[in-house]
Short mmCIF file of N, CA and C and ligand atoms in Angstrom, two decimals:
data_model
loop_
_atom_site.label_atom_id
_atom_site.label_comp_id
_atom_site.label_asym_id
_atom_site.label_seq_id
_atom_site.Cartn_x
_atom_site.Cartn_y
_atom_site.Cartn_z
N UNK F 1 -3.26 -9.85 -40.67
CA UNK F 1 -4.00 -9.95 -39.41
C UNK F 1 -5.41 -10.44 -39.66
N UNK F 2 -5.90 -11.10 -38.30
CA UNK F 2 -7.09 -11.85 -39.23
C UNK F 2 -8.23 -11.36 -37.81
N UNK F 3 -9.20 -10.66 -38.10
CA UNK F 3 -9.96 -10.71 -37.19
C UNK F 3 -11.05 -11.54 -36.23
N UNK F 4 -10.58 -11.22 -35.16
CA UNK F 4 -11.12 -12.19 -33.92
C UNK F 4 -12.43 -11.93 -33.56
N UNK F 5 -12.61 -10.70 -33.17
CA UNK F 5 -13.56 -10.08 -32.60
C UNK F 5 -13.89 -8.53 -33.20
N UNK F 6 -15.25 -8.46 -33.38
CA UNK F 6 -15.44 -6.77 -33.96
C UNK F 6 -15.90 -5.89 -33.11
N UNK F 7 -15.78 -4.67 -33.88
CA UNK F 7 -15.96 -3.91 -32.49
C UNK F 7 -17.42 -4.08 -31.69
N UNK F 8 -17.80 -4.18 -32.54
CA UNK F 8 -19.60 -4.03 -32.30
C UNK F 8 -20.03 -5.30 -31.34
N UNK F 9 -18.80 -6.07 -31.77
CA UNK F 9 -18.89 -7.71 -30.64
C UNK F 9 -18.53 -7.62 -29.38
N UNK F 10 -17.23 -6.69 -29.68
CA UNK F 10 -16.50 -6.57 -27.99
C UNK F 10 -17.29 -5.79 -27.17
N UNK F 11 -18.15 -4.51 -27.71
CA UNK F 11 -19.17 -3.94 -27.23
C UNK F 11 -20.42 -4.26 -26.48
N UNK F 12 -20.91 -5.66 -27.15
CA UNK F 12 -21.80 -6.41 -26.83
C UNK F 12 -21.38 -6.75 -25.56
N UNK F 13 -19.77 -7.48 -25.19
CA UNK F 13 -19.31 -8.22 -24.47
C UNK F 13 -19.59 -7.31 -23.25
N UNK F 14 -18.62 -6.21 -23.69
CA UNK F 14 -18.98 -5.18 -22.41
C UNK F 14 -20.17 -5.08 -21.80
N UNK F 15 -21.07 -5.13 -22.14
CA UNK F 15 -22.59 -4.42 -21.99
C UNK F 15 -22.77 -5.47 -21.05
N UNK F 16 -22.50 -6.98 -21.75
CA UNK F 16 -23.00 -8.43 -20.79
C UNK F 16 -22.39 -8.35 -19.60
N UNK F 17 -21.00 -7.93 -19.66
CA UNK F 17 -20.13 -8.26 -17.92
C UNK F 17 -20.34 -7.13 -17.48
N UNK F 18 -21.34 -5.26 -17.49
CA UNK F 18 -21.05 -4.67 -17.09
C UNK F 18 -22.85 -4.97 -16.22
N UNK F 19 -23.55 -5.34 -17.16
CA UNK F 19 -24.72 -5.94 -16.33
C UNK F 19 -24.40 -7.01 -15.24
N UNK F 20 -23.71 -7.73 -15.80
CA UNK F 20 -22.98 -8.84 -14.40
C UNK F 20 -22.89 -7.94 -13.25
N UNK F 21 -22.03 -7.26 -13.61
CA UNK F 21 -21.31 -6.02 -12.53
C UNK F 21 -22.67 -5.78 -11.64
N UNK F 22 -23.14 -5.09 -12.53
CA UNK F 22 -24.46 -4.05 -11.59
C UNK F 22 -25.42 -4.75 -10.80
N UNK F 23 -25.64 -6.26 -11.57
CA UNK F 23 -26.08 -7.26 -10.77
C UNK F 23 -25.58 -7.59 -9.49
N UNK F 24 -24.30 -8.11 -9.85
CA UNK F 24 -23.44 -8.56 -8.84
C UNK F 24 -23.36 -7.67 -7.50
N UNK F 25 -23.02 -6.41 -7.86
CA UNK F 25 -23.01 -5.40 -6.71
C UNK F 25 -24.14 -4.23 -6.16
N UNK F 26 -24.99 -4.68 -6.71
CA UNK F 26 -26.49 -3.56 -6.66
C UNK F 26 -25.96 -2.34 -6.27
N UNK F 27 -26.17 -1.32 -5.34
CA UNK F 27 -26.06 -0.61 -4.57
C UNK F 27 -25.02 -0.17 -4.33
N UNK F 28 -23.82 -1.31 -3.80
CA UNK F 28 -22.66 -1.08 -3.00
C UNK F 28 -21.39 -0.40 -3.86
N UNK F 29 -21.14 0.69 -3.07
CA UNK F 29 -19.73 1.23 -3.91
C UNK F 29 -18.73 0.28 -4.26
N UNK F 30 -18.24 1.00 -5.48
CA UNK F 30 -17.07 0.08 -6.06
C UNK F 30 -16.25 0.52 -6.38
N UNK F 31 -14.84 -0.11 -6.00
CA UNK F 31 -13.60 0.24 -6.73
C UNK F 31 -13.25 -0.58 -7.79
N UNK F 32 -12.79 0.19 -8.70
CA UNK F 32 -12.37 -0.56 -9.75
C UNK F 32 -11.10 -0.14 -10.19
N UNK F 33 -10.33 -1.47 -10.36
CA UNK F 33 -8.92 -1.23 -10.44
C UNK F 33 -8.52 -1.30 -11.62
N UNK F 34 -8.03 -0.67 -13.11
CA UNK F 34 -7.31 -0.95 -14.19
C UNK F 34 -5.98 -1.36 -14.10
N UNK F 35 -5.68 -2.63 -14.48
CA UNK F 35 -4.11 -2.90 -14.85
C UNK F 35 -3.73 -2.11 -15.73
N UNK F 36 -2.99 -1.04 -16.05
CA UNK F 36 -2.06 -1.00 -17.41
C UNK F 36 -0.99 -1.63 -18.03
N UNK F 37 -0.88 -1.37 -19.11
CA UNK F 37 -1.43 -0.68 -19.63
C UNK F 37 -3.11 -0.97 -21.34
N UNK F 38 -2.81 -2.75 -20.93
CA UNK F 38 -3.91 -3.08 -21.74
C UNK F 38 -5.31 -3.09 -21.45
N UNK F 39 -5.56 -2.33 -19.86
CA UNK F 39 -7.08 -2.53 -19.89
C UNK F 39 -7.71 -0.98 -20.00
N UNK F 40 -6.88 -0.38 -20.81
CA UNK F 40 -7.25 1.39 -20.50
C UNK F 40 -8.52 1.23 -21.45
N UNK F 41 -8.76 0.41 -22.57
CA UNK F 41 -9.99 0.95 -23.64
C UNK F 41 -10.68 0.22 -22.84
N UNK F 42 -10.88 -0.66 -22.14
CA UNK F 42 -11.83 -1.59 -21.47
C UNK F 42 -12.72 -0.99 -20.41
N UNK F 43 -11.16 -0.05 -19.65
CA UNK F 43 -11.58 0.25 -18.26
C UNK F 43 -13.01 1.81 -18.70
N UNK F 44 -12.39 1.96 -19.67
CA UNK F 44 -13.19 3.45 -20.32
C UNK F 44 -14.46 3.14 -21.17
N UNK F 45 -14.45 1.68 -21.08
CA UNK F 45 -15.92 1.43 -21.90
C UNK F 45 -16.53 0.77 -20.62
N UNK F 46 -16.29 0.17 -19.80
CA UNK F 46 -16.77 -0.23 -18.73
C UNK F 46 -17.40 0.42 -18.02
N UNK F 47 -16.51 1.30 -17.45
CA UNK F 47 -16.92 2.30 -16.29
C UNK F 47 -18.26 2.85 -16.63
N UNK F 48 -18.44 3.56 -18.00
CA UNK F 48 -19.12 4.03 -18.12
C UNK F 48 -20.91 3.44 -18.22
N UNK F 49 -20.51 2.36 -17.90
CA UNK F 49 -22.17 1.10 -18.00
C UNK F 49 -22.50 1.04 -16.42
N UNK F 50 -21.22 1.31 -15.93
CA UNK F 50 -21.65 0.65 -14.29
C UNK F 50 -22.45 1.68 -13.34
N UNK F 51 -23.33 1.19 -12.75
CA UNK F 51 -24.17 1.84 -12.16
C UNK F 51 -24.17 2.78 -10.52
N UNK F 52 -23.43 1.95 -9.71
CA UNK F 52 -23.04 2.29 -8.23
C UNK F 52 -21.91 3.03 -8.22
N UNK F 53 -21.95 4.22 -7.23
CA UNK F 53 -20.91 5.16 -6.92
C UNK F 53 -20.06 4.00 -7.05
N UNK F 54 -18.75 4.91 -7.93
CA UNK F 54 -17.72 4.00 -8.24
C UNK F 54 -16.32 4.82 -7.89
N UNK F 55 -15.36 4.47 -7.72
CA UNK F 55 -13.87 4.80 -7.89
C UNK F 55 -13.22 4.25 -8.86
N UNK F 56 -12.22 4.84 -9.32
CA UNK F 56 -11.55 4.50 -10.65
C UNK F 56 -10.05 4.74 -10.10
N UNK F 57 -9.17 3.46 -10.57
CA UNK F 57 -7.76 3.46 -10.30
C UNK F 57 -7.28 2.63 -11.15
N UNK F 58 -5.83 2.78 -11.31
CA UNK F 58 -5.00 1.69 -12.03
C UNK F 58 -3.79 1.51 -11.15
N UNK F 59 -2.84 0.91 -11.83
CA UNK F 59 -1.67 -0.37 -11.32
C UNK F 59 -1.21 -0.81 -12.73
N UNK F 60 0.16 -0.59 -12.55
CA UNK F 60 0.75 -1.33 -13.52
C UNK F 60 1.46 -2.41 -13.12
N UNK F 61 1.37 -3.25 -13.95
CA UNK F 61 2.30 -4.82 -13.65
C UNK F 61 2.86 -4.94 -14.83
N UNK F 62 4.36 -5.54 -14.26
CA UNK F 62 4.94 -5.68 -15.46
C UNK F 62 5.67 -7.06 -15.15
N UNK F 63 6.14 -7.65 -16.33
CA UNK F 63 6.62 -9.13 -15.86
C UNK F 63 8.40 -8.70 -16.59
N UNK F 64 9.08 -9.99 -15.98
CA UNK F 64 10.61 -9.28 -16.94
C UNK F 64 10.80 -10.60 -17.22
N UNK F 65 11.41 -10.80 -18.21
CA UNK F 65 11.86 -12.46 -18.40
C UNK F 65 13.33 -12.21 -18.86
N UNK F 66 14.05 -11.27 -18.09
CA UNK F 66 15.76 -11.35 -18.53
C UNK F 66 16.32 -12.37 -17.77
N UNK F 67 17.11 -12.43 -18.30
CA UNK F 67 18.20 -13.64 -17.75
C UNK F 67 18.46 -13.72 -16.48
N UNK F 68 18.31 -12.35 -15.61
CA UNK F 68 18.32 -12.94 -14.26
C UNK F 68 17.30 -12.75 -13.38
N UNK F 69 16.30 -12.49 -14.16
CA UNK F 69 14.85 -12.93 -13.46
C UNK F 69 14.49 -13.61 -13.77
N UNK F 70 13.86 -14.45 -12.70
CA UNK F 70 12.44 -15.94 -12.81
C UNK F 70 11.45 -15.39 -14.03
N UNK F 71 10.93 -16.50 -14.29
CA UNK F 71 9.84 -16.27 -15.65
C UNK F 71 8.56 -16.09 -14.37
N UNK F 72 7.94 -15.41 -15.21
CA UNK F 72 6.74 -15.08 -13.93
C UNK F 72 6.92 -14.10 -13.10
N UNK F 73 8.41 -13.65 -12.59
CA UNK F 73 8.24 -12.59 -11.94
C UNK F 73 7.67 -11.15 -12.21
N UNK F 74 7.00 -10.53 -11.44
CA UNK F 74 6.25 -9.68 -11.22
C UNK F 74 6.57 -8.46 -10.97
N UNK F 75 6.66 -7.11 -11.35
CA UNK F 75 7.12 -5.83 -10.80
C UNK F 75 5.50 -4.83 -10.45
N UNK F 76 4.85 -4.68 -9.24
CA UNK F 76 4.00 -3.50 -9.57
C UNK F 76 3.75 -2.17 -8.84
N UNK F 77 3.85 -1.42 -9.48
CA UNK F 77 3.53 -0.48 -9.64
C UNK F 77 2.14 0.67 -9.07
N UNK F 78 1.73 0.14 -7.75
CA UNK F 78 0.76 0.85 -7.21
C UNK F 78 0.74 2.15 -7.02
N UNK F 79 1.49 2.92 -7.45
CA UNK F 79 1.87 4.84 -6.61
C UNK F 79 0.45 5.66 -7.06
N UNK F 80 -0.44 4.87 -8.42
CA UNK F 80 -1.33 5.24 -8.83
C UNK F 80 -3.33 5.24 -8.24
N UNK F 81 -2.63 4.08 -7.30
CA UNK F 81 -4.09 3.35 -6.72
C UNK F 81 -4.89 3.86 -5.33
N UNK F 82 -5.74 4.39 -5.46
CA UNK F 82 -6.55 5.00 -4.54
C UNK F 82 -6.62 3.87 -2.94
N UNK F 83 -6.68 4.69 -2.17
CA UNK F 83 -7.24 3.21 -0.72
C UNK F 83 -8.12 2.44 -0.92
N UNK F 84 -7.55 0.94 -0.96
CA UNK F 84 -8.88 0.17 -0.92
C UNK F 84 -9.04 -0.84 0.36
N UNK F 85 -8.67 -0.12 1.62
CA UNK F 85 -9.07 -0.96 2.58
C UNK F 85 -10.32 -0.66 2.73
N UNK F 86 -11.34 -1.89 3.36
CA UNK F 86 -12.50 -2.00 3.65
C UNK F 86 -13.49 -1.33 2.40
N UNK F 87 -12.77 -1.76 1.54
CA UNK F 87 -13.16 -1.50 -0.54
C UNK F 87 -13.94 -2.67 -0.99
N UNK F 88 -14.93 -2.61 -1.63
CA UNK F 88 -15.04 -3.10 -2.61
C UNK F 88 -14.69 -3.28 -4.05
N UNK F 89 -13.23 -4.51 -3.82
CA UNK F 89 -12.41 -4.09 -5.24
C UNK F 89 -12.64 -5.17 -6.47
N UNK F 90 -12.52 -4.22 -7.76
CA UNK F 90 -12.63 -5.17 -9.15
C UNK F 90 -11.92 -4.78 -9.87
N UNK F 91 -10.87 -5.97 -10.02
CA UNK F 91 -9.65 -5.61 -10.94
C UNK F 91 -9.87 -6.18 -11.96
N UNK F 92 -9.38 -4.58 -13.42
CA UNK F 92 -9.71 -5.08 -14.81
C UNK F 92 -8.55 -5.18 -15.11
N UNK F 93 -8.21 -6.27 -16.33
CA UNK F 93 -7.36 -6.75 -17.03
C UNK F 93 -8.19 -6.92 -18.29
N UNK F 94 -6.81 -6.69 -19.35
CA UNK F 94 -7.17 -7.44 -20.59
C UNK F 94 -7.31 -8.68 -20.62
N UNK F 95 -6.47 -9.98 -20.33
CA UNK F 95 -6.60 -10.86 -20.61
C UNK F 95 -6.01 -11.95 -19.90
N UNK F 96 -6.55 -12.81 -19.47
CA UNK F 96 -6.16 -13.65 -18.28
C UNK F 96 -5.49 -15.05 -19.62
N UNK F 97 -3.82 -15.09 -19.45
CA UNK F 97 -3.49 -16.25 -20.11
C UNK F 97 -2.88 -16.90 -19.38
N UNK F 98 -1.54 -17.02 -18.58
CA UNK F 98 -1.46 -18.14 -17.73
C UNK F 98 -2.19 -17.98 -16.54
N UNK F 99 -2.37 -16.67 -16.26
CA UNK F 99 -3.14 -16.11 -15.05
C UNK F 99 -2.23 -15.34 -13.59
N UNK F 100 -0.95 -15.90 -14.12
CA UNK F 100 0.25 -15.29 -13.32
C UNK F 100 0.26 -13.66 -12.92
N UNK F 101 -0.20 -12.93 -13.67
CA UNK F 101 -0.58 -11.58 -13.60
C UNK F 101 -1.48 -11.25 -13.09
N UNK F 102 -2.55 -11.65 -12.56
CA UNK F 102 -4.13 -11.29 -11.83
C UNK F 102 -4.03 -11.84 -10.21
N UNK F 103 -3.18 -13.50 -10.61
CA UNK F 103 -3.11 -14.11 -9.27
C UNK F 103 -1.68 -13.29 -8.41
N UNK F 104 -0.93 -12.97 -8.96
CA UNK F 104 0.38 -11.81 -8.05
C UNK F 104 -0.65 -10.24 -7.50
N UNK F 105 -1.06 -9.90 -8.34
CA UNK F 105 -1.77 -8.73 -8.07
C UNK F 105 -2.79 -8.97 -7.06
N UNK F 106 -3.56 -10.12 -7.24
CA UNK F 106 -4.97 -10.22 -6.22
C UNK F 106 -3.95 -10.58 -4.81
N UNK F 107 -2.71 -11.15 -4.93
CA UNK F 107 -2.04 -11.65 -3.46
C UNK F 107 -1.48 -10.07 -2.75
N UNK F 108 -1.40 -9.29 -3.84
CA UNK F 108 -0.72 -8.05 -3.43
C UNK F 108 -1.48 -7.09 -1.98
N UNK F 109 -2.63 -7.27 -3.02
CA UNK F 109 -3.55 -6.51 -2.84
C UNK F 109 -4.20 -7.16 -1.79
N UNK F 110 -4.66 -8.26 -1.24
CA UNK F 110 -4.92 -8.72 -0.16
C UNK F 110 -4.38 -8.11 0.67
N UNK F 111 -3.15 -7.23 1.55
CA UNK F 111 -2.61 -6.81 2.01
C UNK F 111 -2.93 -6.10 2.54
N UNK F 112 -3.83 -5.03 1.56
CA UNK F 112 -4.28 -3.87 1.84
C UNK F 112 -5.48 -3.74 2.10
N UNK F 113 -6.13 -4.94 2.86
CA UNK F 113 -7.31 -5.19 3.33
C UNK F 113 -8.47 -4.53 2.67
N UNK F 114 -8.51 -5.00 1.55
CA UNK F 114 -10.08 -4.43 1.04
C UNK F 114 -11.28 -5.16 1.62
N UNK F 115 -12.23 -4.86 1.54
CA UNK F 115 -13.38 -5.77 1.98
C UNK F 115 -13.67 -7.28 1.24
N UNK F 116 -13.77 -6.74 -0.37
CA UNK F 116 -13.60 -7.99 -1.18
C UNK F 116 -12.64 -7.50 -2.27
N UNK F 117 -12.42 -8.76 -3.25
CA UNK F 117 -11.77 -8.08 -4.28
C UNK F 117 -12.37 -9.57 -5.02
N UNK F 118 -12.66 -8.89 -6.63
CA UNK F 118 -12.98 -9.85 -7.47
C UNK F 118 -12.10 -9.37 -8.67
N UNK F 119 -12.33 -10.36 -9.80
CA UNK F 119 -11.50 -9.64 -11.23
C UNK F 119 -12.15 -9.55 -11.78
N UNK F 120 -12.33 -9.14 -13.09
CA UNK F 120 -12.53 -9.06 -14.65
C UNK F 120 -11.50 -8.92 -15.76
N UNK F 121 -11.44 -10.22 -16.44
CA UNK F 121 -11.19 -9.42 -17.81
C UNK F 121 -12.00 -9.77 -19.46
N UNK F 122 -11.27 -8.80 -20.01
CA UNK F 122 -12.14 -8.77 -21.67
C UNK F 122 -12.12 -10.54 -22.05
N UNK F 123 -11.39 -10.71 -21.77
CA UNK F 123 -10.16 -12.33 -22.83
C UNK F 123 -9.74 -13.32 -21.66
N UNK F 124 -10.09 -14.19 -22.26
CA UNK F 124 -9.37 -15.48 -21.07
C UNK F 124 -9.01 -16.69 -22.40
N UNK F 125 -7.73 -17.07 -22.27
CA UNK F 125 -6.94 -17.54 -23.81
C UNK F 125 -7.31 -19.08 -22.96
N UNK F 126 -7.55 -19.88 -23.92
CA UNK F 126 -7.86 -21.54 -23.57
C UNK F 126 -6.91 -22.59 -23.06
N UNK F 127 -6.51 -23.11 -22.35
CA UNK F 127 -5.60 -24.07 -22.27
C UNK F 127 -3.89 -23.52 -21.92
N UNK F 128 -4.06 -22.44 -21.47
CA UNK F 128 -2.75 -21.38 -21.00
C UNK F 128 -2.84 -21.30 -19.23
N UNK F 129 -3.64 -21.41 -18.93
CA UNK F 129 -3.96 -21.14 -17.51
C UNK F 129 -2.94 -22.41 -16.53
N UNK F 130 -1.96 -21.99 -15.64
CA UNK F 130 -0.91 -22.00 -14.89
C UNK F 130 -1.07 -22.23 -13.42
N UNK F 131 -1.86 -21.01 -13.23
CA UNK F 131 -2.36 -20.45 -11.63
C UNK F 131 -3.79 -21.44 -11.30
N UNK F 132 -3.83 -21.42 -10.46
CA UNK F 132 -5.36 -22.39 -9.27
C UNK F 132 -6.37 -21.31 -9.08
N UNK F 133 -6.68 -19.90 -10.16
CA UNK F 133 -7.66 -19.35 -9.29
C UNK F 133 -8.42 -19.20 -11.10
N UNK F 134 -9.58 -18.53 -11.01
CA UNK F 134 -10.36 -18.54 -11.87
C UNK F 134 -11.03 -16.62 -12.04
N UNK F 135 -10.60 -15.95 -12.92
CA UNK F 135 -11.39 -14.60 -12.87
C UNK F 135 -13.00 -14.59 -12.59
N UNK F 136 -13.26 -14.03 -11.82
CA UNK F 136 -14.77 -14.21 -11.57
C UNK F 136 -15.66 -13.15 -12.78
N UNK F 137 -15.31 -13.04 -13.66
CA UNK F 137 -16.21 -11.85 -14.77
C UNK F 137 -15.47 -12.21 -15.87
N UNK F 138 -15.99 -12.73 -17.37
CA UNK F 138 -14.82 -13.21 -18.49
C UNK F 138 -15.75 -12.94 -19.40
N UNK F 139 -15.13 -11.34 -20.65
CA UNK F 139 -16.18 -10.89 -21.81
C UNK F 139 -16.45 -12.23 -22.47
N UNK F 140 -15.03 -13.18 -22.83
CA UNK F 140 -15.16 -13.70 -23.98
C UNK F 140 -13.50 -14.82 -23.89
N UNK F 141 -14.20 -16.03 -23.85
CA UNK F 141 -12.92 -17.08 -24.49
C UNK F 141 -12.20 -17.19 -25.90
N UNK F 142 -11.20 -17.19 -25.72
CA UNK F 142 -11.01 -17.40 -26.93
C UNK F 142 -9.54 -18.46 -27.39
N UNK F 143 -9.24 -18.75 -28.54
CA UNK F 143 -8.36 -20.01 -28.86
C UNK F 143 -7.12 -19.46 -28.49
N UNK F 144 -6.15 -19.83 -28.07
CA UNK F 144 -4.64 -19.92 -27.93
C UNK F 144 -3.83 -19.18 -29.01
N UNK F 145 -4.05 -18.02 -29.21
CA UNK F 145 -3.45 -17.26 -30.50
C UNK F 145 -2.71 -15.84 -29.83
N UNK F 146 -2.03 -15.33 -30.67
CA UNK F 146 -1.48 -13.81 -29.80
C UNK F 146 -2.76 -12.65 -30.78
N UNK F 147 -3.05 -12.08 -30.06
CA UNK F 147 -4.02 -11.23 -30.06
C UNK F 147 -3.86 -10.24 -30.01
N UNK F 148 -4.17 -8.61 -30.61
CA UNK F 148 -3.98 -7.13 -30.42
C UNK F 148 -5.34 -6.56 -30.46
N UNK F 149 -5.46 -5.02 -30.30
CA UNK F 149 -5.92 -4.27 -30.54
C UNK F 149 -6.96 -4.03 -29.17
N UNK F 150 -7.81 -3.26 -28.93
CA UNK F 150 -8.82 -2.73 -28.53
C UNK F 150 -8.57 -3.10 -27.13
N UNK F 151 -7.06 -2.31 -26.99
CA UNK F 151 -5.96 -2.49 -25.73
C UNK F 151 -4.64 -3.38 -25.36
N UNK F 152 -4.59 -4.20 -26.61
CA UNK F 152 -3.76 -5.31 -26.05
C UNK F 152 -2.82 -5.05 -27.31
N UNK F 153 -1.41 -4.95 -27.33
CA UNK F 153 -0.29 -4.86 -27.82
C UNK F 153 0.38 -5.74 -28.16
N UNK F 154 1.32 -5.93 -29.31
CA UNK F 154 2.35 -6.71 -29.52
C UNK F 154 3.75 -5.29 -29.92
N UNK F 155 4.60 -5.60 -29.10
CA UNK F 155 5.71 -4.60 -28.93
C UNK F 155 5.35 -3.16 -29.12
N UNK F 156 3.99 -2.78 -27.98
CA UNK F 156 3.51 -1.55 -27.66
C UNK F 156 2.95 -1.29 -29.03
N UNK F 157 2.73 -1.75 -30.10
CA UNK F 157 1.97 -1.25 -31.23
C UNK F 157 0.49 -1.90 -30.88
N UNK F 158 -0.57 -1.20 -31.59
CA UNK F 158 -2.08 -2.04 -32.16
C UNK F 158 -2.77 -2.00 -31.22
N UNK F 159 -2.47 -1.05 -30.05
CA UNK F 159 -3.84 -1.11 -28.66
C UNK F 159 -5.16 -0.30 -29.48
N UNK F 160 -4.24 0.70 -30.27
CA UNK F 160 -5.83 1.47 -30.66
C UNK F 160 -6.48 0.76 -32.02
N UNK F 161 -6.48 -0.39 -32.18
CA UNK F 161 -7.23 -1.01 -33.32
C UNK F 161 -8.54 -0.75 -32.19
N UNK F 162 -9.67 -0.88 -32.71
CA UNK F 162 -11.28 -0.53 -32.63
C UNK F 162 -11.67 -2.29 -32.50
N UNK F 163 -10.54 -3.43 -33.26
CA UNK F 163 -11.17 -4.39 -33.50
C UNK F 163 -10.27 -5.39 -32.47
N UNK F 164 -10.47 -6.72 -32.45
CA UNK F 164 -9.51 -7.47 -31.78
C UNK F 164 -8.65 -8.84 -32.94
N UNK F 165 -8.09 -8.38 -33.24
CA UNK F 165 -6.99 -9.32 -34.69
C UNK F 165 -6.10 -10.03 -33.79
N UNK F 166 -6.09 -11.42 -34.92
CA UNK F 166 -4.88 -12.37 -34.17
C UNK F 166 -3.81 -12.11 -35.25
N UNK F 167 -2.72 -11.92 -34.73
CA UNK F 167 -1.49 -12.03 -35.22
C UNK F 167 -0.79 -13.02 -36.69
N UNK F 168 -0.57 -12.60 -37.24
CA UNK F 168 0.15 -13.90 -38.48
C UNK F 168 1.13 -13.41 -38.42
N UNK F 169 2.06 -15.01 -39.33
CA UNK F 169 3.11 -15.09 -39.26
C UNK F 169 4.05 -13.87 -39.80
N UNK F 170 3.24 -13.33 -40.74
CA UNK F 170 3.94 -11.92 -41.52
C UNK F 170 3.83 -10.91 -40.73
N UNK F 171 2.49 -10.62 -39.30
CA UNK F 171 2.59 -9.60 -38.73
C UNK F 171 4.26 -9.38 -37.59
N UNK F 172 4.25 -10.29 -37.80
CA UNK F 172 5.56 -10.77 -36.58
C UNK F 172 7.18 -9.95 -36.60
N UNK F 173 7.78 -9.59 -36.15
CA UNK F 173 9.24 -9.30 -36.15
C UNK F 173 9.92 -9.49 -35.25
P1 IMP S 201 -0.61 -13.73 -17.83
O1 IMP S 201 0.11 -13.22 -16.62
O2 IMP S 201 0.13 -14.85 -18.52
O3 IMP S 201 -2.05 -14.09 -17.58
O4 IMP S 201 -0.54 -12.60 -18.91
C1 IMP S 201 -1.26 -11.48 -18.81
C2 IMP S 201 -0.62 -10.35 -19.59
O5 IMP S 201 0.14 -10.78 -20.74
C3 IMP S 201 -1.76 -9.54 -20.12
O6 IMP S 201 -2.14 -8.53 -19.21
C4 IMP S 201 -1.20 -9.01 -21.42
O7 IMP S 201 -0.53 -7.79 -21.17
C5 IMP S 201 -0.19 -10.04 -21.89
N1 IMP S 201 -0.74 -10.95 -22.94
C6 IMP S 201 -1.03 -12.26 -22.83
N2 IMP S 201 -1.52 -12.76 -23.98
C7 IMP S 201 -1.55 -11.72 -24.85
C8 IMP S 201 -1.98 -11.59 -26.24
O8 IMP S 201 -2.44 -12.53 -26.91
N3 IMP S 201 -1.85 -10.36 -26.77
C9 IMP S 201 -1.37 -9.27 -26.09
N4 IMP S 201 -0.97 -9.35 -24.80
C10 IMP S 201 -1.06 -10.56 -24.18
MG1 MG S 202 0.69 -6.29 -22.27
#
C-alpha cells in the first residue's frame, strides 16, 4: 500500500472545508447528513470544527451491481435521518467518483423539502465523474486510483487506517 494522504494532511483538509462551512453558513442552523458507511471518520472530525447549532444524521446508500440490477442502481436507506424539511442540509460523503451516489441521494432528498441542500466530500477521484452536478465543498482531488482508510474500504476492511493508502496490485483479492 502506498500512501496518498497523511493523517496530519487529511486533518489540514478538514480544518479548510470546515472553515468553508462556517463561512458559508454563519449563523444559520445546519443539518448535516453522513452517508454510511465511509463518511463516519469524516463526519466525526467535521462536526466537531463547525460552528452553528447543528444536527447530525446519516443515510445509507448502497449500490448493487448483480446481474439483475442496472449498474448505478441505488438502494437508500433513510429510517436513520432526522426532518429536514425547511433544513438547511449538507451531505457528507467520502468520495465523489462517478458521482452517481451524491446525485441519487441529493434527487431523493429534494422530496423532502429542505430549504437548501449542498454536499461535501473528503475525495473527488479525477476523470470518473458520470453525473452533470458538481459537490459544492471538496477536501482534496486526487488521481484515479482505489483508495482506503480514514473511512473508505476495500471489501469492508482498512476504514480505520489513520492514513489514506492507494491500493496495489498485491493488496488486491
Ligand atoms: P460514486 O457513486 O461512483 O461516486 O461512488 C461513491 C461510492 O463508491 C463512495 O461513497 C465509496 O463508498 C465508493 N468508492 C468509490 N471510489 C472508492 C475508492 O477509491 N475507495 C473506496 N471506496 C470507493
Ligand atoms: Mg464504500
Amino acid at each position: 500500500m502506498k500512501t496518498v494522504l497523511t493523517a496530519d494532511e487529511l486533518h489540514a483538509g478538514v480544518r479548510r472545508i470546515a472553515a468553508q462551512i462556517n463561512a458559508h453558513y454563519q449563523n444559520q442552523p445546519l443539518t448535516t447528513i453522513g452517508i454510511l458507511t465511509g463518511s463516519v471518520i469524516l463526519l466525526a472530525d467535521l462536526i466537531r470544527l463547525i460552528e452553528m447549532p447543528l444536527r447530525v444524521g446519516v443515510l445509507q446508500a448502497r449500490s448493487y451491481h448483480g446481474a439483475t440490477t442496472l449498474r448505478g442502481e441505488l438502494t437508500i436507506y433513510d429510517e436513520l435521518m432526522p426532518d429536514i424539511t425547511d433544513r438547511d442540509v449538507l451531505l457528507v460523503d467520502d468520495i465523489f467518483d462517478t458521482g452517481h451516489t451524491l446525485h441519487q441521494v441529493i434527487q431523493r432528498m429534494q422530496d423532502l423539502n429542505p430549504r437548501s441542500i449542498k454536499s461535501l466530500v473528503l475525495l473527488r477521484k479525477k476523470g470518473r465523474q458520470e453525473v452533470d452536478m458538481e459537490p459544492d465543498f471538496v477536501g482534496f482531488e486526487i488521481p484515479d486510483q482505489f483508495v482506503v482508510g480514514y473511512g473508505l474500504d476495500y471489501q469492508d476492511e482498512y476504514r480505520n487506517l489513520p492514513y489514506l493508502a492507494a491500493l496495489e496490485e498485491s493488496d488486491l483479492r
